[in-house]
CSV table of C-alpha atoms in Angstrom, one decimal:
chain,number,residue,atom,x,y,z
A,289,UNK,CA,5.4,15.9,2.0
A,290,UNK,CA,1.9,14.3,2.3
A,291,UNK,CA,-0.7,17.0,1.8
A,292,UNK,CA,-3.6,17.7,4.1
A,293,UNK,CA,-6.5,19.9,3.2
A,294,UNK,CA,-9.6,21.2,5.1
A,295,UNK,CA,-11.8,22.6,2.3
A,296,UNK,CA,-15.5,23.5,2.8
A,297,UNK,CA,-18.1,23.2,0.0
A,298,UNK,CA,-21.8,23.4,0.2
A,299,UNK,CA,-22.5,21.7,-3.1
A,300,UNK,CA,-22.2,18.0,-3.8
A,301,UNK,CA,-21.7,16.0,-7.0
A,302,UNK,CA,-23.1,12.6,-8.2
A,303,UNK,CA,-20.7,9.7,-8.4
A,304,UNK,CA,-21.0,9.6,-12.2
A,305,UNK,CA,-20.1,13.3,-12.5
A,306,UNK,CA,-17.1,12.7,-10.3
A,307,UNK,CA,-15.9,9.7,-12.3
A,308,UNK,CA,-16.3,11.7,-15.6
A,309,UNK,CA,-14.2,14.5,-14.2
A,310,UNK,CA,-11.4,12.1,-13.1
A,311,UNK,CA,-11.5,10.4,-16.5
A,312,UNK,CA,-11.1,13.7,-18.3
A,313,UNK,CA,-8.6,15.5,-16.0
A,314,UNK,CA,-6.5,13.0,-14.0
A,315,UNK,CA,-3.5,11.0,-14.9
A,316,UNK,CA,-2.3,8.4,-12.4
A,317,UNK,CA,1.3,9.1,-13.4
A,318,UNK,CA,0.9,12.9,-12.9
A,319,UNK,CA,0.7,13.7,-9.2
A,320,UNK,CA,-0.5,17.2,-9.7
A,321,UNK,CA,-3.4,16.3,-11.9
A,322,UNK,CA,-4.2,13.6,-9.3
A,323,UNK,CA,-4.2,16.1,-6.4
A,324,UNK,CA,-6.3,18.6,-8.5
A,325,UNK,CA,-9.2,16.1,-8.1
A,326,UNK,CA,-9.4,17.0,-4.4
A,327,UNK,CA,-12.1,19.6,-4.9
A,328,UNK,CA,-14.3,17.2,-6.7
A,329,UNK,CA,-13.6,14.5,-4.1
A,330,UNK,CA,-14.6,17.0,-1.4
A,331,UNK,CA,-17.9,17.6,-3.2
A,332,UNK,CA,-18.4,13.9,-3.6
A,333,UNK,CA,-18.0,13.6,0.2
A,334,UNK,CA,-21.0,15.8,0.6
A,335,UNK,CA,-23.1,13.2,-1.3
A,336,UNK,CA,-24.6,11.2,1.5
A,337,UNK,CA,-26.2,8.6,-0.7
A,338,UNK,CA,-23.7,7.1,-3.1
A,339,UNK,CA,-21.9,4.8,-0.5
A,340,UNK,CA,-25.1,3.4,1.0
A,341,UNK,CA,-26.6,3.0,-2.5
A,342,UNK,CA,-23.6,0.7,-3.3
A,343,UNK,CA,-24.2,-1.2,-0.1
A,344,UNK,CA,-27.8,-1.7,-1.1
A,345,UNK,CA,-26.7,-3.0,-4.5
A,346,UNK,CA,-24.3,-5.5,-2.8
A,347,UNK,CA,-27.0,-6.6,-0.4
A,348,UNK,CA,-29.5,-7.3,-3.2
A,349,UNK,CA,-26.8,-9.3,-5.0
A,350,UNK,CA,-26.3,-11.4,-1.9
A,351,UNK,CA,-30.0,-12.0,-1.5
A,352,UNK,CA,-30.3,-13.0,-5.2
A,353,UNK,CA,-27.2,-15.3,-4.9
A,354,UNK,CA,-25.3,-13.3,-7.5
A,355,UNK,CA,-22.4,-12.4,-5.2
A,356,UNK,CA,-20.9,-14.4,-2.4
A,357,UNK,CA,-18.1,-12.2,-1.0
A,358,UNK,CA,-16.5,-8.8,-1.1
A,359,UNK,CA,-12.8,-8.5,-2.3
A,360,UNK,CA,-11.8,-7.1,1.1
A,361,UNK,CA,-13.9,-7.3,4.3
A,362,UNK,CA,-13.3,-3.6,5.2
A,363,UNK,CA,-13.4,-2.1,1.7
A,364,UNK,CA,-16.2,-1.6,-0.8
A,365,UNK,CA,-15.5,-0.6,-4.4
A,366,UNK,CA,-18.1,1.9,-5.4
A,367,UNK,CA,-17.0,2.8,-9.0
A,368,UNK,CA,-14.2,1.9,-11.4
A,369,UNK,CA,-12.8,3.5,-14.5
A,370,UNK,CA,-9.9,2.7,-16.8
A,371,UNK,CA,-7.2,4.4,-14.7
A,372,UNK,CA,-8.8,5.0,-11.3
A,373,UNK,CA,-11.4,3.6,-9.0
A,374,UNK,CA,-13.3,4.8,-5.9
A,375,UNK,CA,-13.6,2.7,-2.7
A,376,UNK,CA,-15.1,3.2,0.7
A,377,UNK,CA,-13.2,1.9,3.7
A,378,UNK,CA,-14.8,1.0,7.1
A,379,UNK,CA,-12.8,1.7,10.2
A,380,UNK,CA,-14.0,-0.1,13.4
A,381,UNK,CA,-13.2,0.6,17.0
A,382,UNK,CA,-11.1,-2.2,18.6
A,383,UNK,CA,-12.9,-5.0,20.5
A,384,UNK,CA,-12.2,-5.3,24.2
A,385,UNK,CA,-11.1,-9.0,24.2
A,386,UNK,CA,-7.5,-9.4,23.3
A,387,UNK,CA,-7.8,-12.1,20.6
A,388,UNK,CA,-10.4,-10.2,18.6
A,389,UNK,CA,-8.4,-7.0,19.0
A,390,UNK,CA,-5.3,-8.6,17.6
A,391,UNK,CA,-7.2,-9.9,14.6
A,392,UNK,CA,-8.8,-6.5,14.0
A,393,UNK,CA,-5.5,-4.6,14.2
A,394,UNK,CA,-4.1,-6.9,11.5
A,395,UNK,CA,-7.3,-6.6,9.4
A,396,UNK,CA,-7.4,-2.8,9.5
A,397,UNK,CA,-3.6,-2.3,9.5
A,398,UNK,CA,-3.8,-0.4,12.8
A,399,UNK,CA,-0.5,0.3,14.6
A,400,UNK,CA,1.3,-0.9,11.4
A,401,UNK,CA,3.7,1.7,10.0
A,402,UNK,CA,3.7,1.2,6.2
A,403,UNK,CA,4.1,2.9,2.9
A,404,UNK,CA,2.4,2.4,-0.5
A,405,UNK,CA,3.8,2.0,-4.0
A,406,UNK,CA,1.1,4.2,-5.5
A,407,UNK,CA,-0.2,7.6,-4.7
A,408,UNK,CA,-3.8,8.0,-3.5
A,409,UNK,CA,-6.3,10.6,-2.3
A,410,UNK,CA,-8.6,10.0,0.7
A,411,UNK,CA,-11.4,12.0,2.4
A,412,UNK,CA,-13.2,11.5,5.7
A,413,UNK,CA,-16.8,10.6,5.0
A,414,UNK,CA,-18.6,9.3,8.1
A,415,UNK,CA,-17.9,9.1,11.9
A,416,UNK,CA,-15.1,10.7,13.9
A,417,UNK,CA,-12.4,9.3,11.7
A,418,UNK,CA,-9.1,7.6,12.6
A,419,UNK,CA,-5.9,9.4,13.6
A,420,UNK,CA,-2.7,8.8,11.6
A,421,UNK,CA,1.0,9.7,12.1
A,422,UNK,CA,2.7,10.5,8.8
A,423,UNK,CA,6.4,10.2,8.1
A,424,UNK,CA,8.6,10.9,5.1
A,425,UNK,CA,11.6,8.9,3.8
A,426,UNK,CA,13.7,8.5,0.7
A,427,UNK,CA,12.8,5.2,-0.9
A,428,UNK,CA,15.5,5.6,-3.6
A,429,UNK,CA,18.2,5.2,-1.0
A,430,UNK,CA,16.8,1.9,0.3
A,431,UNK,CA,18.2,-1.5,-0.8
A,432,UNK,CA,15.2,-3.4,0.7
A,433,UNK,CA,16.5,-5.7,3.4
A,434,UNK,CA,15.3,-6.5,6.9
A,435,UNK,CA,16.7,-4.1,9.6
A,436,UNK,CA,18.0,-1.7,7.0
A,437,UNK,CA,18.5,1.7,8.6
A,438,UNK,CA,16.5,4.6,7.1
A,439,UNK,CA,16.1,8.3,7.8
A,440,UNK,CA,12.6,9.3,8.9
A,441,UNK,CA,11.0,12.8,9.2
A,442,UNK,CA,7.8,13.1,11.2
A,443,UNK,CA,5.2,15.2,9.3
A,444,UNK,CA,2.7,15.3,12.1
A,445,UNK,CA,-0.5,13.6,13.4
A,446,UNK,CA,-3.8,14.1,11.6
A,447,UNK,CA,-7.4,13.0,12.2
A,448,UNK,CA,-9.4,12.1,9.1
A,449,UNK,CA,-12.5,13.8,10.1
A,450,UNK,CA,-15.4,14.2,7.6
A,451,UNK,CA,-14.4,16.5,4.8
A,452,UNK,CA,-10.6,16.4,5.6
A,453,UNK,CA,-8.5,15.2,2.7
A,454,UNK,CA,-5.0,13.6,2.7
A,455,UNK,CA,-2.9,12.9,-0.4
A,456,UNK,CA,-0.3,10.2,0.2
A,457,UNK,CA,2.7,10.1,-2.2
A,458,UNK,CA,3.9,6.9,-3.7
A,459,UNK,CA,7.0,5.3,-1.9
A,460,UNK,CA,7.7,8.5,0.1
A,461,UNK,CA,5.0,8.8,2.8
A,462,UNK,CA,4.7,6.4,5.7
A,463,UNK,CA,1.6,6.3,7.8
A,464,UNK,CA,0.5,4.5,10.9
A,465,UNK,CA,-3.3,4.4,11.6
A,466,UNK,CA,-4.9,4.3,15.0
A,467,UNK,CA,-8.4,2.9,15.5
A,468,UNK,CA,-11.3,5.5,15.9
A,469,UNK,CA,-13.5,5.8,18.9
A,470,UNK,CA,-16.6,5.2,16.7
A,471,UNK,CA,-17.2,3.4,13.4
A,472,UNK,CA,-15.8,5.6,10.6
A,473,UNK,CA,-15.8,5.6,6.8
A,474,UNK,CA,-13.3,7.1,4.4
A,475,UNK,CA,-13.5,7.4,0.6
A,476,UNK,CA,-10.4,6.9,-1.5
A,477,UNK,CA,-9.5,7.8,-5.1
A,478,UNK,CA,-7.1,5.0,-6.1
A,479,UNK,CA,-5.1,4.2,-9.2
A,480,UNK,CA,-6.1,1.0,-11.0
A,481,UNK,CA,-3.7,-1.9,-10.3
A,482,UNK,CA,-2.3,-1.9,-13.9
A,483,UNK,CA,-0.8,1.5,-13.1
A,484,UNK,CA,1.0,0.4,-9.9
A,485,UNK,CA,4.8,0.7,-10.5
A,486,UNK,CA,7.4,-2.0,-9.8
A,487,UNK,CA,8.2,-0.8,-6.3
A,488,UNK,CA,8.1,-2.6,-3.0
A,489,UNK,CA,6.0,-1.6,0.0
A,490,UNK,CA,7.6,-1.8,3.4
A,491,UNK,CA,6.7,-2.1,7.1
A,492,UNK,CA,8.8,0.0,9.4
A,493,UNK,CA,10.1,0.2,13.0
A,494,UNK,CA,9.6,3.9,13.6
A,495,UNK,CA,11.4,4.1,16.9
A,496,UNK,CA,14.6,2.5,15.6
A,497,UNK,CA,14.1,3.8,12.0
A,498,UNK,CA,14.4,0.4,10.3
A,499,UNK,CA,12.7,-1.5,7.6
A,500,UNK,CA,11.2,-4.6,9.2
A,501,UNK,CA,9.4,-6.4,6.4
A,502,UNK,CA,7.2,-6.3,3.3
A,503,UNK,CA,3.8,-4.7,3.2
A,504,UNK,CA,2.6,-6.9,0.4
A,505,UNK,CA,3.2,-6.1,-3.3
A,506,UNK,CA,3.8,-7.9,-6.6
A,507,UNK,CA,7.6,-7.6,-6.3
A,508,UNK,CA,7.7,-8.9,-2.7
A,509,UNK,CA,5.4,-11.8,-3.6
A,510,UNK,CA,7.7,-12.7,-6.6
A,511,UNK,CA,10.8,-12.5,-4.3
A,512,UNK,CA,9.1,-14.9,-1.9
A,513,UNK,CA,8.8,-17.5,-4.7
A,514,UNK,CA,12.6,-17.2,-5.2
A,515,UNK,CA,13.2,-17.5,-1.5
A,516,UNK,CA,11.0,-20.6,-1.2
A,517,UNK,CA,12.9,-22.2,-4.1
A,518,UNK,CA,16.0,-22.3,-1.8
A,519,UNK,CA,14.2,-24.7,0.5
A,520,UNK,CA,12.5,-27.0,-2.0
A,521,UNK,CA,14.7,-26.7,-5.1
A,522,UNK,CA,16.9,-29.2,-6.9
A,523,UNK,CA,19.6,-29.2,-9.7
A,524,UNK,CA,17.1,-27.8,-12.2
A,525,UNK,CA,16.2,-25.1,-9.8
A,526,UNK,CA,19.8,-24.1,-9.5
A,527,UNK,CA,20.2,-23.9,-13.3
A,528,UNK,CA,17.2,-21.6,-13.6
A,529,UNK,CA,18.2,-19.4,-10.7
A,530,UNK,CA,21.7,-19.2,-12.0
A,531,UNK,CA,20.4,-17.7,-15.2
A,532,UNK,CA,18.4,-15.2,-13.3
A,533,UNK,CA,21.3,-14.2,-11.0
A,534,UNK,CA,23.4,-13.4,-14.1
A,535,UNK,CA,20.6,-11.6,-16.1
A,536,UNK,CA,21.1,-7.9,-16.7
A,537,UNK,CA,17.4,-7.5,-17.3
A,538,UNK,CA,16.4,-8.6,-13.8
A,539,UNK,CA,16.4,-6.1,-10.9
A,540,UNK,CA,19.1,-6.3,-8.3
A,541,UNK,CA,16.9,-7.7,-5.6
A,542,UNK,CA,15.7,-10.5,-7.9
A,543,UNK,CA,19.2,-11.4,-8.8
A,544,UNK,CA,20.4,-11.3,-5.2
A,545,UNK,CA,17.5,-13.5,-4.0
A,546,UNK,CA,18.2,-16.0,-6.7
A,547,UNK,CA,21.8,-16.2,-5.7
A,548,UNK,CA,20.8,-16.5,-2.0
A,549,UNK,CA,18.5,-19.4,-2.8
A,550,UNK,CA,21.2,-21.1,-4.8
A,551,UNK,CA,23.5,-21.0,-1.8
A,552,UNK,CA,20.9,-22.9,0.2
A,553,UNK,CA,20.6,-25.6,-2.4
A,554,UNK,CA,24.2,-25.9,-3.7
A,555,UNK,CA,26.8,-23.7,-1.9
A,556,UNK,CA,29.6,-24.7,-4.4
A,557,UNK,CA,27.5,-23.4,-7.3
A,558,UNK,CA,26.8,-20.2,-5.3
A,559,UNK,CA,30.5,-19.8,-4.6
A,560,UNK,CA,31.2,-20.1,-8.3
A,561,UNK,CA,28.5,-17.5,-9.2
A,562,UNK,CA,29.8,-15.1,-6.7
A,563,UNK,CA,32.9,-14.7,-8.9
A,564,UNK,CA,30.7,-13.9,-11.9
A,565,UNK,CA,28.0,-11.5,-10.7
A,566,UNK,CA,28.6,-7.9,-9.7
A,567,UNK,CA,29.8,-7.3,-6.1
A,568,UNK,CA,26.7,-5.3,-5.1
A,569,UNK,CA,24.5,-8.2,-6.1
A,570,UNK,CA,26.7,-10.6,-4.0
A,571,UNK,CA,26.6,-8.2,-1.0
A,572,UNK,CA,22.8,-7.9,-1.2
A,573,UNK,CA,22.4,-11.7,-1.4
A,574,UNK,CA,23.9,-12.0,2.1
A,575,UNK,CA,21.1,-9.8,3.5
A,576,UNK,CA,17.6,-10.8,4.5
A,577,UNK,CA,15.9,-9.3,1.5
A,578,UNK,CA,12.3,-8.1,2.1
A,579,UNK,CA,9.8,-10.4,0.5
A,580,UNK,CA,6.2,-11.7,1.0
A,581,UNK,CA,3.7,-9.8,3.2
A,582,UNK,CA,3.2,-9.1,6.9
A,583,UNK,CA,-0.6,-9.2,6.7
A,584,UNK,CA,-1.3,-6.6,4.0
A,585,UNK,CA,-2.2,-7.0,0.3
A,586,UNK,CA,-0.6,-4.8,-2.3
A,587,UNK,CA,-3.6,-2.4,-2.6
A,588,UNK,CA,-4.6,-2.2,1.0
């Protein structure tokens, strides 16, 4: 299950010392070594200057014209190494007017049950912190189509108060975040993008225990391209997709989406291919396969 720690330390560490420790001791593919960084992350959370120092650096770059925008409005990368990086996330209370509130909920992923295709470690840094409900599911049993039924186990509600740490496991833990009463900041230790596995991220209907869509990831974005081909494709598109649907090297979802798009362009060609590809690919091609994103990027 997702792990939650309340650990107290009086001492703090500098950002450079923390990054050196992570570089020498952590492996993004080894969850235990990743979790073992929690003591150093907790000490980093006692450092009250490293986040604001990075903001000052960003502000100076803006003033000097050297930087025009942040990669994400609510996130700030404060340090990066070969396998990990550290970022600070800002969590704002929701505005009173409904239009702004709707935008903010989407921006900060509030009220949006989702998982991640990477493990990460987070600590409360500033403010009261947001509350989050955490659930567990078995990703390996999922086929990845809309309204697919899944079994969920509720692991409790937690508030990311300053100093509290949570470790989220890749493709196993689902969480839904609720906006804080006051502006809050968390600090995350994240794996670098090159180490993210080929796994989809999902959005869930918790009440009905269903997958409802994609949470944004490289696989979902690739599948969206195949889906779009079914609406704009021609004979050449069918030939290319036919090769993919029969390729043993492509994943089942890719082959099924290719076959589904062929059916939109040339139903007769799709009918012929249904006799050549494995049955489980044909069955999946008749489902609404999760693709694209419902407002999240693959590292949010």
